[in-house]
Coordinates of C-alpha atoms in Angstrom, one line a residue:
Chain Y
X1 CA 0.1 0.1 0.1
X2 CA 2.7 2.1 0.7
X3 CA 3.5 4.5 -2.3
X4 CA 7.4 6.0 -1.6
X5 CA 8.8 4.0 1.2
X6 CA 12.7 3.8 2.8
X7 CA 14.9 2.1 4.8
X8 CA 16.5 1.6 7.1
X9 CA 13.8 4.8 9.1
X10 CA 17.4 5.4 11.0
X11 CA 20.1 5.0 10.8
X12 CA 23.3 5.4 13.3
X13 CA 26.7 5.1 12.3
X14 CA 30.0 6.1 13.2
X15 CA 32.4 8.7 11.3
X16 CA 34.3 7.6 8.6
X17 CA 31.7 4.5 7.9
X18 CA 30.2 3.7 4.1
X19 CA 26.0 3.6 4.5
X20 CA 23.0 3.4 1.6
X21 CA 19.8 4.5 2.2
X22 CA 17.4 2.3 -0.3
X23 CA 13.9 4.2 -1.6
X24 CA 10.9 2.6 -3.4
X25 CA 8.1 3.9 -5.2
X26 CA 4.8 1.8 -6.2
X27 CA 2.8 4.9 -7.9
X28 CA 4.7 4.1 -11.2
X29 CA 6.3 8.1 -11.3
X30 CA 8.7 8.5 -13.7
X31 CA 11.4 10.9 -11.7
X32 CA 12.8 10.3 -8.5
X33 CA 14.3 12.7 -5.9
X34 CA 16.7 13.0 -3.3
X35 CA 16.5 15.7 -0.4
X36 CA 17.8 16.6 2.4
X37 CA 16.8 17.9 5.4
X38 CA 18.5 20.1 7.7
X39 CA 17.9 21.2 12.1
X40 CA 16.5 24.3 10.9
X41 CA 13.8 22.4 9.0
X42 CA 15.1 23.1 5.2
X43 CA 14.7 20.9 2.5
X44 CA 17.4 21.1 0.2
X45 CA 17.7 18.8 -3.1
X46 CA 20.1 16.3 -3.8
X47 CA 19.9 14.8 -6.9
X48 CA 16.4 14.3 -9.3
X49 CA 16.5 11.2 -11.3
X50 CA 14.3 10.5 -14.3
X51 CA 13.9 7.3 -16.2
X52 CA 16.9 6.1 -15.0
X53 CA 19.0 9.2 -15.6
X54 CA 20.5 11.7 -13.6
X55 CA 19.0 15.0 -14.1
X56 CA 19.6 17.0 -11.3
X57 CA 22.9 17.0 -9.4
X58 CA 23.2 20.0 -6.9
X59 CA 26.3 20.9 -5.5
X60 CA 26.7 17.7 -3.2
X61 CA 30.1 16.0 -1.8
X62 CA 31.3 12.9 -4.3
X63 CA 30.7 10.2 -1.2
X64 CA 27.0 11.0 -1.8
X65 CA 26.0 9.1 -4.8
X66 CA 22.7 7.8 -6.3
X67 CA 21.8 5.2 -8.0
X68 CA 18.8 4.2 -9.8
X69 CA 18.7 1.0 -10.9
X70 CA 15.0 1.6 -12.1
X71 CA 12.8 3.9 -12.6
X72 CA 11.2 2.7 -9.8
X73 CA 14.0 2.4 -7.9
X74 CA 16.5 5.4 -6.2
X75 CA 19.4 4.4 -3.7
X76 CA 21.4 6.5 -1.8
X77 CA 25.2 5.6 -0.7
X78 CA 27.4 7.9 1.0
X79 CA 31.4 7.2 2.1
X80 CA 33.0 8.5 4.4
X81 CA 30.7 9.8 6.6
X82 CA 31.2 13.2 8.1
X83 CA 29.2 14.7 11.1
X84 CA 27.8 16.5 9.3
X85 CA 26.2 14.4 7.3
X86 CA 23.4 13.6 10.3
X87 CA 20.0 14.7 9.4
X88 CA 16.8 13.6 7.7
X89 CA 16.9 12.1 3.9
X90 CA 13.8 12.1 1.9
X91 CA 13.0 10.1 -1.0
X92 CA 10.0 11.6 -3.4
X93 CA 8.7 10.6 -6.7
X94 CA 6.6 12.8 -9.4
X95 CA 4.8 11.9 -13.0
X96 CA 7.8 13.8 -14.8
X97 CA 9.8 16.5 -14.3
X98 CA 7.6 18.6 -14.9
X99 CA 5.5 18.2 -11.9
X100 CA 6.2 20.0 -9.1
X101 CA 3.5 17.4 -7.2
X102 CA 6.4 15.6 -5.5
X103 CA 5.7 12.4 -2.7
X104 CA 8.0 12.2 -0.1
X105 CA 8.8 8.9 1.8
X106 CA 9.0 9.1 5.4
X107 CA 12.4 9.7 5.7
X108 CA 15.6 8.2 6.9
X109 CA 17.1 10.2 10.3
X110 CA 21.3 9.7 10.2
X111 CA 23.3 10.2 13.4
X112 CA 26.6 10.3 12.7
X113 CA 28.7 9.6 15.4
Chain N
X1 CA 11.3 32.0 -7.0
X2 CA 8.7 34.7 -5.5
X3 CA 8.9 34.9 -1.7
X4 CA 6.3 33.8 0.5
X5 CA 4.7 35.2 3.7
X6 CA 3.0 33.0 6.4
X7 CA 2.0 33.1 9.7
X8 CA 4.4 31.3 12.0
X9 CA 1.2 29.0 13.7
X10 CA -2.3 29.5 13.9
X11 CA -4.9 27.2 16.0
X12 CA -7.9 26.2 15.1
X13 CA -10.9 23.7 16.7
X14 CA -11.5 20.4 15.8
X15 CA -14.8 19.9 13.2
X16 CA -14.0 23.6 11.7
X17 CA -12.2 25.1 8.9
X18 CA -9.5 25.9 9.1
X19 CA -8.1 28.9 7.0
X20 CA -4.0 29.2 6.2
X21 CA -3.1 32.7 4.4
X22 CA -0.4 33.0 2.4
X23 CA 1.2 36.2 0.7
X24 CA 3.2 35.6 -2.4
X25 CA 2.8 39.7 -3.8
X26 CA 5.7 39.0 -6.0
X27 CA 4.9 35.6 -7.9
X28 CA 5.1 36.2 -11.8
X29 CA 2.4 34.9 -14.2
X30 CA 3.7 31.5 -15.0
X31 CA 4.4 30.4 -11.1
X32 CA 2.1 27.8 -9.6
X33 CA 1.0 28.0 -5.4
X34 CA 1.5 25.2 -3.9
X35 CA 1.0 23.8 -0.6
X36 CA 2.4 20.8 1.4
X37 CA 1.9 19.7 5.3
X38 CA 4.7 18.0 6.9
X39 CA 3.6 16.1 10.3
X40 CA 5.6 15.8 13.2
X41 CA 8.1 12.8 12.2
X42 CA 7.0 12.1 8.7
X43 CA 7.9 13.3 5.8
X44 CA 6.8 15.9 3.8
X45 CA 2.9 15.5 1.8
X46 CA 1.5 17.2 -1.3
X47 CA -2.0 18.8 -0.7
X48 CA -2.7 21.0 -3.8
X49 CA -1.8 23.2 -6.6
X50 CA -3.3 25.9 -8.2
X51 CA -2.2 28.6 -10.8
X52 CA -4.9 31.3 -11.0
X53 CA -8.4 29.3 -10.7
X54 CA -9.5 28.0 -6.9
X55 CA -8.7 24.1 -6.7
X56 CA -10.5 22.1 -4.7
X57 CA -9.3 18.1 -3.6
X58 CA -10.2 15.6 -1.7
X59 CA -8.2 17.5 1.3
X60 CA -8.9 20.7 1.0
X61 CA -9.5 24.1 -1.2
X62 CA -7.4 26.9 -2.5
X63 CA -8.7 30.4 -3.2
X64 CA -6.1 32.2 -5.5
X65 CA -7.2 36.2 -5.1
X66 CA -7.6 37.9 -8.4
X67 CA -4.3 39.8 -8.6
X68 CA -2.9 36.5 -7.5
X69 CA -0.8 38.2 -5.0
X70 CA -2.3 35.4 -2.4
X71 CA -3.8 32.8 -1.2
X72 CA -5.7 30.7 1.2
X73 CA -5.5 27.2 2.0
X74 CA -8.9 26.0 3.2
X75 CA -9.3 21.9 5.4
X76 CA -12.9 22.2 5.7
X77 CA -13.3 20.1 8.6
X78 CA -9.9 20.1 11.0
X79 CA -9.5 16.9 12.8
X80 CA -6.3 16.6 15.4
X81 CA -4.6 14.5 12.7
X82 CA -4.7 18.2 10.9
X83 CA -2.0 19.5 13.0
X84 CA 1.1 20.2 11.2
X85 CA 3.2 22.7 9.7
X86 CA 1.9 23.9 6.8
X87 CA 4.1 25.1 3.5
X88 CA 3.1 27.1 1.4
X89 CA 5.4 27.4 -1.9
X90 CA 5.8 29.5 -5.2
X91 CA 7.2 27.9 -7.9
X92 CA 7.2 27.1 -12.3
X93 CA 6.4 24.2 -13.0
X94 CA 8.6 21.5 -13.3
X95 CA 12.1 20.8 -12.0
X96 CA 11.3 20.0 -9.0
X97 CA 12.3 22.1 -5.6
X98 CA 15.5 23.3 -5.0
X99 CA 15.2 24.7 -0.8
X100 CA 12.1 24.2 0.8
X101 CA 9.9 24.5 3.4
X102 CA 12.0 25.8 7.2
X103 CA 9.4 28.9 8.0
X104 CA 5.5 27.6 7.0
X105 CA 2.5 27.8 9.3
X106 CA 2.1 25.6 12.4
X107 CA -1.1 24.8 12.2
X108 CA -2.8 23.4 15.9
X109 CA -6.0 21.6 15.7
X110 CA -7.3 21.4 19.5
X111 CA -10.9 18.7 20.5

């Protein structure tokens, strides 16, 4: 029933580790996004994929690498985690690149210690 | 993107209509008004959007003034589950949002 799902919901890890967050949508949407929400609740776009192709790559460190095996999945891999990576990461999807009607996942709270 | 101004918080009695205002006096002709909300510890939720005509869906109604400089989101019969932060965003179509949310209106629905 879930439209956009993310795993895990919580992730606690140490600096320097590598971790992945998975996202899946069953809405049949073509476009998927990764956002980062900071402590002030600002949501900033990181990446956007349309039909498995990268279309938006904001100023994000190379340690962050998205991977889209098919248009229903967009995973986020983070290398060499830093304290400043602690945040809530949201995955979202939309019907196409021209739609701002986006559907968000429940978020993954990443804590780097 | 045009700047928006919303009151920081509002209260509403359960079962009553919640009317959330948003000012966007610098909106340009091709910018839409979007409303999202974020319930505590959940992902943002799309509510409704419009260009210049009033819009209604199963969640809410959106009333946009004729000059498009302001709009009001109406939740016709607020419930306790509508307690959330509501965000009014002005954006052209396409490409997603670069930086959104942050302020918004914190709506408290009280029994």
